[in-house]
Coordinates of C-alpha atoms in Angstrom, one line a residue:
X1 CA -0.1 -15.1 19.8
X2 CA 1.9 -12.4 20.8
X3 CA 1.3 -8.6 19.4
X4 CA 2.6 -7.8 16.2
X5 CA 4.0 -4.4 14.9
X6 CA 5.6 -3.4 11.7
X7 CA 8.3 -0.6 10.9
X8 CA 8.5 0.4 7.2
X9 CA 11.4 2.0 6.4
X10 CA 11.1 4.9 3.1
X11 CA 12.9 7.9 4.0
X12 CA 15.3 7.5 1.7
X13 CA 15.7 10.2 -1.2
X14 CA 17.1 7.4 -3.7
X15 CA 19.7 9.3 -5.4
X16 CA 20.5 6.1 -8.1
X17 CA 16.5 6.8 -9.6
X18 CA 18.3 10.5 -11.1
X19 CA 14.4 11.4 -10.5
X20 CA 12.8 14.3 -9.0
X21 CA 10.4 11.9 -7.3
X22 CA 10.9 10.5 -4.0
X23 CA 12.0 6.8 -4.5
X24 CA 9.2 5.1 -2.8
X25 CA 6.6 6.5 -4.7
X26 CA 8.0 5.3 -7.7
X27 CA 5.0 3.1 -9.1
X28 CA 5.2 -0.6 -10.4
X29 CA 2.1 -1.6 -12.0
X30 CA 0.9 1.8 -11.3
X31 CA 0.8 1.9 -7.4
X32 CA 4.1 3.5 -6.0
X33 CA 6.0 0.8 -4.0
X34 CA 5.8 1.4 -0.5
X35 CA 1.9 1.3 -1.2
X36 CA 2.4 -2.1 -2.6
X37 CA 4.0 -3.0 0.9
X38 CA 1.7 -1.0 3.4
X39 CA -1.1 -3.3 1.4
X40 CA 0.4 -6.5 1.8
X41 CA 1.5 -5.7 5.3
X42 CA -2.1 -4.3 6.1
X43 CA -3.3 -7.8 5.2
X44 CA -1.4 -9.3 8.4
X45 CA -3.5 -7.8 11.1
X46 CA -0.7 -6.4 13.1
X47 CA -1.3 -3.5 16.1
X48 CA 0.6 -1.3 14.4
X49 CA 2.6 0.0 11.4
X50 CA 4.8 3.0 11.5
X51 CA 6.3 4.3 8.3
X52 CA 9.9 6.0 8.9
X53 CA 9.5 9.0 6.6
X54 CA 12.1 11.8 5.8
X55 CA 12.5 12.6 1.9
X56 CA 9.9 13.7 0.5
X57 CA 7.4 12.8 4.0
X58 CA 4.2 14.6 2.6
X59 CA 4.2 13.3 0.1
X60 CA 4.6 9.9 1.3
X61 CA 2.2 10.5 4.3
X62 CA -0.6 11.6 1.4
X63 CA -0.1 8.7 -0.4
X64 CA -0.5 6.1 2.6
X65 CA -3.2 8.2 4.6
X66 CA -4.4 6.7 8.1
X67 CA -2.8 3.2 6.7
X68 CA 0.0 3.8 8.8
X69 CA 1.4 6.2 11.8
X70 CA 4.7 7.8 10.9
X71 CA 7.7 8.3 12.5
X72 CA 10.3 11.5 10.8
X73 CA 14.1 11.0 10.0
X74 CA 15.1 14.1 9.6
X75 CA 18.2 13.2 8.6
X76 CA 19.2 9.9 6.9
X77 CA 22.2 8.3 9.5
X78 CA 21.5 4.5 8.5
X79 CA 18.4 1.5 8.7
X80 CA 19.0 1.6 12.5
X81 CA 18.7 5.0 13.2
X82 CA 16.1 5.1 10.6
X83 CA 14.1 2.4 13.0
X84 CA 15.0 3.9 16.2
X85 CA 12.7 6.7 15.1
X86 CA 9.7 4.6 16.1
X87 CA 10.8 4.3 19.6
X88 CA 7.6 6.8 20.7
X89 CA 5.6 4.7 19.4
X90 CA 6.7 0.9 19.8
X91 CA 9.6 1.0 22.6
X92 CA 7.1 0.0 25.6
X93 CA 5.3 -3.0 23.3
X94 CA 5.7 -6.5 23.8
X95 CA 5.5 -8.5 21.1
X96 CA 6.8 -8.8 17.4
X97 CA 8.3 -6.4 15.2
X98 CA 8.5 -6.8 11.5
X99 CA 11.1 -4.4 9.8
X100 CA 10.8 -3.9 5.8
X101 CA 11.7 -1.5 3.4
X102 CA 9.7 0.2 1.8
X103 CA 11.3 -0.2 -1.9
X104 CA 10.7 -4.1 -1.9
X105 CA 7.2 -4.0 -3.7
X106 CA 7.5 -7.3 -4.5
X107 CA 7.0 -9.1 -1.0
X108 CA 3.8 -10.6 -0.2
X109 CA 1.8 -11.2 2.5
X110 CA 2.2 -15.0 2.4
X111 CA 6.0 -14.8 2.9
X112 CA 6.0 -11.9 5.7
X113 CA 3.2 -14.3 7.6
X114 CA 5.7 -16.9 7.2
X115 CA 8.6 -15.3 8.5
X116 CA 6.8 -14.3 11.4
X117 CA 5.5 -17.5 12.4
X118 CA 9.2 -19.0 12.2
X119 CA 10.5 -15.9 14.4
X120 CA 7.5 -16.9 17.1
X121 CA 8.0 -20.7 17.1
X122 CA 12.1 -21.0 17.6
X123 CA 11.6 -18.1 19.9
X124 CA 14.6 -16.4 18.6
X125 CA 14.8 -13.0 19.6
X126 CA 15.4 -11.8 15.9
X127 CA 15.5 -13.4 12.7
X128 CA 16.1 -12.5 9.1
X129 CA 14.2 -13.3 6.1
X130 CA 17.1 -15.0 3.7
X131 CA 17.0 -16.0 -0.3
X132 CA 19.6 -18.4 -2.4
X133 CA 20.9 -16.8 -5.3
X134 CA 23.8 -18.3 -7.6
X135 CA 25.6 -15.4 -7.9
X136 CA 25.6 -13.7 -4.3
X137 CA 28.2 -10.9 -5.0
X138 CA 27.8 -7.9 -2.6
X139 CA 24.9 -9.5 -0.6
X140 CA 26.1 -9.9 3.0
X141 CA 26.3 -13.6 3.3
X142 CA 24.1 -15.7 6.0
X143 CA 26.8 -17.8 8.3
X144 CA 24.6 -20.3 10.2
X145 CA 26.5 -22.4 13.5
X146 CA 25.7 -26.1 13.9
X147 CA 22.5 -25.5 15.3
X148 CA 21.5 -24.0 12.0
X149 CA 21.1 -20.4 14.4
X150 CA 22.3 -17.7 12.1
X151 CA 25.7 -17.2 13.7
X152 CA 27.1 -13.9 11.9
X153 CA 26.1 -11.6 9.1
X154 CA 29.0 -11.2 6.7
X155 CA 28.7 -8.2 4.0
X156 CA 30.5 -9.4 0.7
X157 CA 33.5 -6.9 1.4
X158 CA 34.4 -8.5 4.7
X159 CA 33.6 -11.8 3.5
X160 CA 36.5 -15.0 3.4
X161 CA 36.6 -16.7 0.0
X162 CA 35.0 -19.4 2.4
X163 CA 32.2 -17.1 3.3
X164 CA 32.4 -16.1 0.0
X165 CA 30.9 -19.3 -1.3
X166 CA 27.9 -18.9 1.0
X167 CA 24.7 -18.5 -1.5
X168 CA 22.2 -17.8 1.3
X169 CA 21.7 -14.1 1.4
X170 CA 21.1 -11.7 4.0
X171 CA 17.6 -9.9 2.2
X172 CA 17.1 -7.3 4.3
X173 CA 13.7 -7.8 6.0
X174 CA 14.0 -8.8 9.4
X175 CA 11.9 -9.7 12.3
X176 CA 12.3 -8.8 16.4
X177 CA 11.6 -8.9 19.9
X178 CA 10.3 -5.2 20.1
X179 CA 11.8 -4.5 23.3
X180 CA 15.0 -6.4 22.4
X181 CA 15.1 -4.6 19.5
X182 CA 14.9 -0.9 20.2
X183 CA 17.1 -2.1 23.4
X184 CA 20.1 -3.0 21.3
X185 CA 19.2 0.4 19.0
X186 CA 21.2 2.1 22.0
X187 CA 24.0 0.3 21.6
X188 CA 24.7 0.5 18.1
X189 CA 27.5 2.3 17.0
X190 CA 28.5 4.3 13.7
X191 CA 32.1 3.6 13.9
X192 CA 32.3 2.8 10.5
X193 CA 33.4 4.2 7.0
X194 CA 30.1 5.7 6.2
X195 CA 29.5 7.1 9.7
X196 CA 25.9 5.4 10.0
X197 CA 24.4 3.1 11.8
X198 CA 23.3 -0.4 10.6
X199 CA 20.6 -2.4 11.7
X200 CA 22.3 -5.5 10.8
X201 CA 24.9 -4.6 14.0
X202 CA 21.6 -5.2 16.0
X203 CA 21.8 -8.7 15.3
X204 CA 25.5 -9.0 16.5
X205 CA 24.8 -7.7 19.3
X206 CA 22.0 -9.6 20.2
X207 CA 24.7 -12.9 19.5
X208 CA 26.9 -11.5 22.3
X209 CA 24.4 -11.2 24.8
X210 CA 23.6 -14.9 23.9
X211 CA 20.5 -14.4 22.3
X212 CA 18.9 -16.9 19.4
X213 CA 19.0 -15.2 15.9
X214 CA 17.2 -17.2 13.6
X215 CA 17.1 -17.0 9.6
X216 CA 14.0 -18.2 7.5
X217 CA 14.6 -19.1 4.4
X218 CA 11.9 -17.7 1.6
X219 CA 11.4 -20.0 -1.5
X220 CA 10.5 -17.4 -3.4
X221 CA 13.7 -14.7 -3.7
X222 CA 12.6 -12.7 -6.2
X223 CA 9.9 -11.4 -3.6
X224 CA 12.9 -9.6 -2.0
X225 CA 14.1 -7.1 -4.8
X226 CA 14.7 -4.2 -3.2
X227 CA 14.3 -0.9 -6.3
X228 CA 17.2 1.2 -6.1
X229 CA 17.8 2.6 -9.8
X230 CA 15.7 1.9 -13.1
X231 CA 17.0 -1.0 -14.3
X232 CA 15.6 -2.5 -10.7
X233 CA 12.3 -0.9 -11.0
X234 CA 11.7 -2.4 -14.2
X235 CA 12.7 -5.6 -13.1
X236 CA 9.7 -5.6 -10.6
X237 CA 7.3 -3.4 -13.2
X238 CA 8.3 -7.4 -14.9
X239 CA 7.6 -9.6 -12.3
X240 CA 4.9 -7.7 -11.0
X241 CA 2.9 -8.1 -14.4
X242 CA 3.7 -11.3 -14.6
X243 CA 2.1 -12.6 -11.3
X244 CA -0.8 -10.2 -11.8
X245 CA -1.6 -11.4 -15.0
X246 CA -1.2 -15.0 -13.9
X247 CA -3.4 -14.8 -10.6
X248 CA -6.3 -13.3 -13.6
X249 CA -5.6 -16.2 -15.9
X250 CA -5.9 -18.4 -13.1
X251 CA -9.2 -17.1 -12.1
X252 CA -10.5 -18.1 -15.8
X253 CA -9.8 -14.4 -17.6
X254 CA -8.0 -14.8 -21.3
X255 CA -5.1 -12.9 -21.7
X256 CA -4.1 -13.2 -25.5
X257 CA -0.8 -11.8 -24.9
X258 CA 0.3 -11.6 -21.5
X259 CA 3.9 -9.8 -22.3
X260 CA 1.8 -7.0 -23.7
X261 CA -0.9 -6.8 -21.3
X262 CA -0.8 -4.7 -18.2
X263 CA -3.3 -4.7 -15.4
X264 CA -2.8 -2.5 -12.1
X265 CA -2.5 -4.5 -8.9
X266 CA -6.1 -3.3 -7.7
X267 CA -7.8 -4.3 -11.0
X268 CA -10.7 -6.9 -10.5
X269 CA -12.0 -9.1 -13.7
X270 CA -14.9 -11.7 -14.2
X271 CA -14.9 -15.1 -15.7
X272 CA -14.9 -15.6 -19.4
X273 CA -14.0 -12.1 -20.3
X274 CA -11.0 -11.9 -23.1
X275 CA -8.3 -9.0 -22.9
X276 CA -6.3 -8.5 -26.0
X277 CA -3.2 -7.5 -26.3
X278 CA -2.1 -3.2 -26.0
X279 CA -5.0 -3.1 -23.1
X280 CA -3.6 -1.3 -20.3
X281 CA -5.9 -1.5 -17.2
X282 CA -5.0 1.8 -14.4
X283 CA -6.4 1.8 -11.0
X284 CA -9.3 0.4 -9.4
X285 CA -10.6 -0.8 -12.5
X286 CA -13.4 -3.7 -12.0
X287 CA -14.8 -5.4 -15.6
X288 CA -17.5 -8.1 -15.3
X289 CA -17.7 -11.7 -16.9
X290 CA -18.0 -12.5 -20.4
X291 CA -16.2 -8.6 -21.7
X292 CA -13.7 -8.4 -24.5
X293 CA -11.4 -5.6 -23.6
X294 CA -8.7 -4.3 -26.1
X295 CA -6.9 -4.6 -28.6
X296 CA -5.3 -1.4 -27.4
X297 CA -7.6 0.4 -25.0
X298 CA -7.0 1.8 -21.6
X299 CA -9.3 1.9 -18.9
X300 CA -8.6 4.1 -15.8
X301 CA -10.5 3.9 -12.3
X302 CA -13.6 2.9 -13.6
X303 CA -16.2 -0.2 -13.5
X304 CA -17.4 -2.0 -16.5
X305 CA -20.5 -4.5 -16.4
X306 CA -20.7 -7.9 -17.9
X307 CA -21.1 -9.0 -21.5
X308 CA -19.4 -5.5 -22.9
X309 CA -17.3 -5.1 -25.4
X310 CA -14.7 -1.9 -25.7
X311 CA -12.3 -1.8 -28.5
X312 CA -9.5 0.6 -29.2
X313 CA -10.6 3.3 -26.7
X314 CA -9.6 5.1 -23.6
X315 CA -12.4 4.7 -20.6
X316 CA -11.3 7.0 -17.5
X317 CA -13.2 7.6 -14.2
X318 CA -16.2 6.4 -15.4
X319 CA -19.2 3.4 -15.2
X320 CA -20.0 1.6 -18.1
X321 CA -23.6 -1.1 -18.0
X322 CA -24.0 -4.5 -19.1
X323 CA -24.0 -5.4 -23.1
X324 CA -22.6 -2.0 -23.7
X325 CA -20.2 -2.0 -27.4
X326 CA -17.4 0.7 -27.4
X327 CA -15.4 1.6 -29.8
X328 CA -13.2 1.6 -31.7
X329 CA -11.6 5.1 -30.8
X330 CA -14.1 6.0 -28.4
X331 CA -12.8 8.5 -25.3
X332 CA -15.2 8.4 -22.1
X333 CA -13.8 11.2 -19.9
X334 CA -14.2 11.2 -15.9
X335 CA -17.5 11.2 -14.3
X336 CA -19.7 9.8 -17.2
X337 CA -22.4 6.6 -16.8
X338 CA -23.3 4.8 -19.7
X339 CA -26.1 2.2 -19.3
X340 CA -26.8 -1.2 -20.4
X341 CA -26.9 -1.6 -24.2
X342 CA -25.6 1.4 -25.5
X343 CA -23.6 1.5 -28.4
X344 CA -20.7 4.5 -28.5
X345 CA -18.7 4.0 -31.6
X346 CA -15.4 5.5 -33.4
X347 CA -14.0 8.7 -32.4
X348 CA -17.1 9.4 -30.4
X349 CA -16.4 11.5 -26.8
X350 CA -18.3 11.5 -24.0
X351 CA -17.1 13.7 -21.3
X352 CA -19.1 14.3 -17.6
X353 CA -22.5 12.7 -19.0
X354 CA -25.4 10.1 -18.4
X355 CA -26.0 8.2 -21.3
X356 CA -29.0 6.4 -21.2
X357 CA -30.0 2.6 -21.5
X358 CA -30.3 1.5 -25.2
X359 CA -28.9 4.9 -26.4
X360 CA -26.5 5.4 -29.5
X361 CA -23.6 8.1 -30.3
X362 CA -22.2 5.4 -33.3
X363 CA -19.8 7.8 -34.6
X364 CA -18.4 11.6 -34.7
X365 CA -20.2 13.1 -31.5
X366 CA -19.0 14.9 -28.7
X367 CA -21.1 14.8 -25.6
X368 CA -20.3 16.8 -22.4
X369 CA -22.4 17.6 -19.2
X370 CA -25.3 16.1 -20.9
X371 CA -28.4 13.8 -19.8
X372 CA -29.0 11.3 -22.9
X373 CA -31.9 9.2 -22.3
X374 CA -32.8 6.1 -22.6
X375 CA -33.4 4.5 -26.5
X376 CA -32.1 8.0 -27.8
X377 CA -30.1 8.1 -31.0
X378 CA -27.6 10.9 -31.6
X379 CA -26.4 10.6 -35.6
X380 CA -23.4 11.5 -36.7
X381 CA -21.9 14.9 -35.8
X382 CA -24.4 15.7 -33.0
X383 CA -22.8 17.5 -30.8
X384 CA -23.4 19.3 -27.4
X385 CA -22.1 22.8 -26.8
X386 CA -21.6 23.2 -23.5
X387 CA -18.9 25.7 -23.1
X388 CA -19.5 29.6 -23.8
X389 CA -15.5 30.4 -22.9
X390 CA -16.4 30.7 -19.3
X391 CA -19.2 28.6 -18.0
X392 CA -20.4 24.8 -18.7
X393 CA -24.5 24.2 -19.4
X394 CA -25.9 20.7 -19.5
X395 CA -28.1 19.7 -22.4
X396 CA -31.0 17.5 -21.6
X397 CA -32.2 14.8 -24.3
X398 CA -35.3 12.9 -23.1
X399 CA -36.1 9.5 -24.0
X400 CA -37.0 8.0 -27.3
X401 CA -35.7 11.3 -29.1
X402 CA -33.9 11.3 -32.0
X403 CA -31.0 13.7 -32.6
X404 CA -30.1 14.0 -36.4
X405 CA -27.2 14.0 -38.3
X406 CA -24.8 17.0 -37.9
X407 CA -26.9 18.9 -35.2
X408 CA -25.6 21.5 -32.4
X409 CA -27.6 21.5 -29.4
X410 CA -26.5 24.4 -28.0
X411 CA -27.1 24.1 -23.8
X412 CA -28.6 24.9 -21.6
X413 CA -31.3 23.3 -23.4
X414 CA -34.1 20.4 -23.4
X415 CA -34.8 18.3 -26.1
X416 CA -38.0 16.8 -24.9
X417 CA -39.2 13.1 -24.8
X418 CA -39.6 11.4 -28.3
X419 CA -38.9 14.5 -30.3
X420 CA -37.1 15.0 -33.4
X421 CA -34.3 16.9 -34.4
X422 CA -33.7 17.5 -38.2
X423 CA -30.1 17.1 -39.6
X424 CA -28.0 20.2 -39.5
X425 CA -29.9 22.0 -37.1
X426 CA -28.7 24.1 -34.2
X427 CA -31.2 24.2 -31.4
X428 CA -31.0 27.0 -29.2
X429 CA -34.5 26.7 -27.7
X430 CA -36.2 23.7 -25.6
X431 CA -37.9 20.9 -28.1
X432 CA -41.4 20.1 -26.9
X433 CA -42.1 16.4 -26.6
X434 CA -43.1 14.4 -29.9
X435 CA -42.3 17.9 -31.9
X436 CA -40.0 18.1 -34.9
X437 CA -37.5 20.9 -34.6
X438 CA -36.1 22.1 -37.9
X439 CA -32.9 24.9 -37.3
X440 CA -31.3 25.5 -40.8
X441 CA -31.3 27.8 -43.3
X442 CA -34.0 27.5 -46.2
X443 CA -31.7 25.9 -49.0
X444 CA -31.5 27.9 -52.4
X445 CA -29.9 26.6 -55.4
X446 CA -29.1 29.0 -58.2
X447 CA -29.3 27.4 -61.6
X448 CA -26.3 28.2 -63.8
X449 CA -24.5 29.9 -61.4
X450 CA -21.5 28.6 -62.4
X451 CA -21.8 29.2 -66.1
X452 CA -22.7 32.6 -65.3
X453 CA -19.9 33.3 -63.1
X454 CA -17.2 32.2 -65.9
X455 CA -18.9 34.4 -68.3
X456 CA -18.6 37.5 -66.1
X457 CA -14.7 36.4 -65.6
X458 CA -14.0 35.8 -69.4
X459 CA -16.3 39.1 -70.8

């Protein structure tokens, strides 16, 4: 097998998304689209990729990191001149060049691998990925001779009504002999209306010089949606959720409601486990077997063990154990741990915090840069004051210890292992191990103090 290259083409500012951000990054199941394809690309094993940045190329190169080399079009002059950029980097290889662009988040590996195995075996010296559509209007239309070559690439203006009837498509993704290739780049011109120059003149040219141009014909067509405005990219955001939420229903997850279910493209789920509806899953997001997720909770970059349950709550950056129960209207901020077996309940927070095995916050806590223990119980209202209006202070609760109702523990403090803390107390100072700590005023009750007060109002 010959060497294989690829050429991604996002430079493009994408004027049609009205957005101040840079059309490729646009995400679709929450990973911007030329990411989608630099992953599916990736998967080939090719020698190279080389992303044609201009727009917006920081950003883009920050995104895709050492994924990809790059290649700068400082100014936008058309797909072929946007290619030709790469000839630093690919003129001199032999081999196979597969050009894509960068707004088509929908292609997959599968059909790319595909494509280039049909370019290799006719030993054509391009060929172009083609789709059937019923309605082809302003596609350029694929004209095939009698050998079934692709003899001409017709766009829909230029077209005869006899072309016109043509319903294979020209897609846009394309495959080449890279020295062929960035040969014919010379030669094409921008004698045209919009002053630019096309890669589709490349194939043209290659038919004068008598080369084969080949066309493979992908089954799947909706693969090839290329995002240009929003109506597009929600489109894809569609499809998208629909084959990631199949592939998980496949693998023997439960999706009660897969319309209203949305799980990033990275997310990894177990056997057995149940999402319900209103669950959106961000990220790199990894639950284990036998969960039920949702209704309504988001979970963000963060890994969740087997057998847990999390229910109307938000879960970002953050590891959650085995047998764990969340919820409902729980909110574990980024960089906390919880272990196996604990139990967080309703409109409990947990912010930068190790939260011991067997440990419970059931409801009305806030816990930030703390260590909880294992088998500690926080009642309700405990909460951790860990912010004097400049610094943060971590509170320390050792195992076994039991944290009352209504109680401050006001860090840096320790409470120790086993101890007790009374309900409504504000600790200030370290609680020994096995000790009782009581911090609350003495309670006085005044008898008739309100009979008393009236009499002094009425006298």
């Amino acid at each position: 097998m010959s060497k294989r290259f690829a050429v991604i083409l996002a430079a493009g500012q994408g004027t049609r998304m009205k957005s101040k951000l840079y059309k490729v990054l646009h995400p679709v199941c929450g990973k911007p689209m030329v990411q989608h394809v630099v992953d599916q690309v990736s998967r080939l094993g090719l020698e190279q990729i080389v992303t044609i940045v201009g727009h917006g190329a920081d950003l883009v190169k920050q995104q895709l990191g050492e994924q990809s080399e790059f290649a700068l079009q400082a100014e936008q002059l058309g797909t072929a001149h946007a290619v030709a950029q790469a000839a630093d980097l690919l003129a001199q290889q032999e081999g196979t060049t597969l050009v894509i662009c960068g707004d088509t988040p929908l292609i997959t590996t599968e059909t790319m691998a595909a494509l280039l195995e049909h370019h290799e075996a006719t030993g054509a010296k391009a060929t172009v990925l083609t789709g059937r559509i019923e309605d082809p209007t302003g596609y350029g239309r694929i004209v095939r001779d009698s050998e079934g070559h692709v003899a001409k690439i017709v766009e829909h203006k230029d077209a005869s009504e006899q072309e016109r009837q043509i319903r294979e498509i020209n897609t846009g993704t394309y495959c080449f002999d890279n020295k062929a290739l960035f040969a014919s780049l010379q030669k094409v011109s921008n004698d045209n209306v919009q002053g630019e120059y096309y890669l589709p003149d490349v194939i043209e040219i290659l038919k004068k010089e008598g080369h084969i141009v080949s066309g493979y014909q992908t089954a799947q067509f909706e693969e090839t949606l290329g995002v240009n405005d929003r109506v597009a990219l929600s489109q894809a955001e569609a499809i998208m959720k629909k084959r990631i939420n199949r592939k998980h229903m496949v693998n023997g997850v439960t999706i009660v409601d897969p319309e209203n279910t949305y799980i990033s493209a990275d997310a990894v789920i177990g056997s057995d486990t149940v999402i319900y509806p209103g669950t959106m899953l961000e990220g790199a997001v990894t639950i284990g077997s036998d969960c039920v997720i949702g209704p309504h909770t988001v979970i963000k970059d963060s890994e969740i063990g087997s057998k847990t349950v999390i229910r109307q709550s938000t879960v970002h950056d953050s590891t959650i154990g085995d047998d764990a129960a969340v919820g409902p209207f729980a909110h574990i901020r980024p960089d906390s741990v919880l272990g196996n077996e604990v139990r967080v309940g309703n409109f409990v927070e947990i912010k930068k915090s190790v939260f011991g095995n067997g440990s419970k916050a059931s409801h009305l806590s806030y816990v930030g840069d703390a260590e909880i223990g294992a088998k500690v119980n926080l009642g309700c209202g405990s909460i951790t004051v860990n912010y004097d209006g400049k610094n943060k202070f971590k509170t320390i609760v050792e195992d076994g210890a039991f944290i009352g109702c209504n109680s401050n523990l006001v860090a840096p403090v320790k409470v120790g292992e086993g101890a007790y803390v009374a309900a409504g107390s504000t600790i200030t100072e370290d609680v020994p191990a096995n000790a009782l700590s009581i911090a609350r005023a003495r309670q006085t009750t005044k008898e008739n103090y309100v009979e008393n007060m009236m009499n002094k109002k009425n006298s």
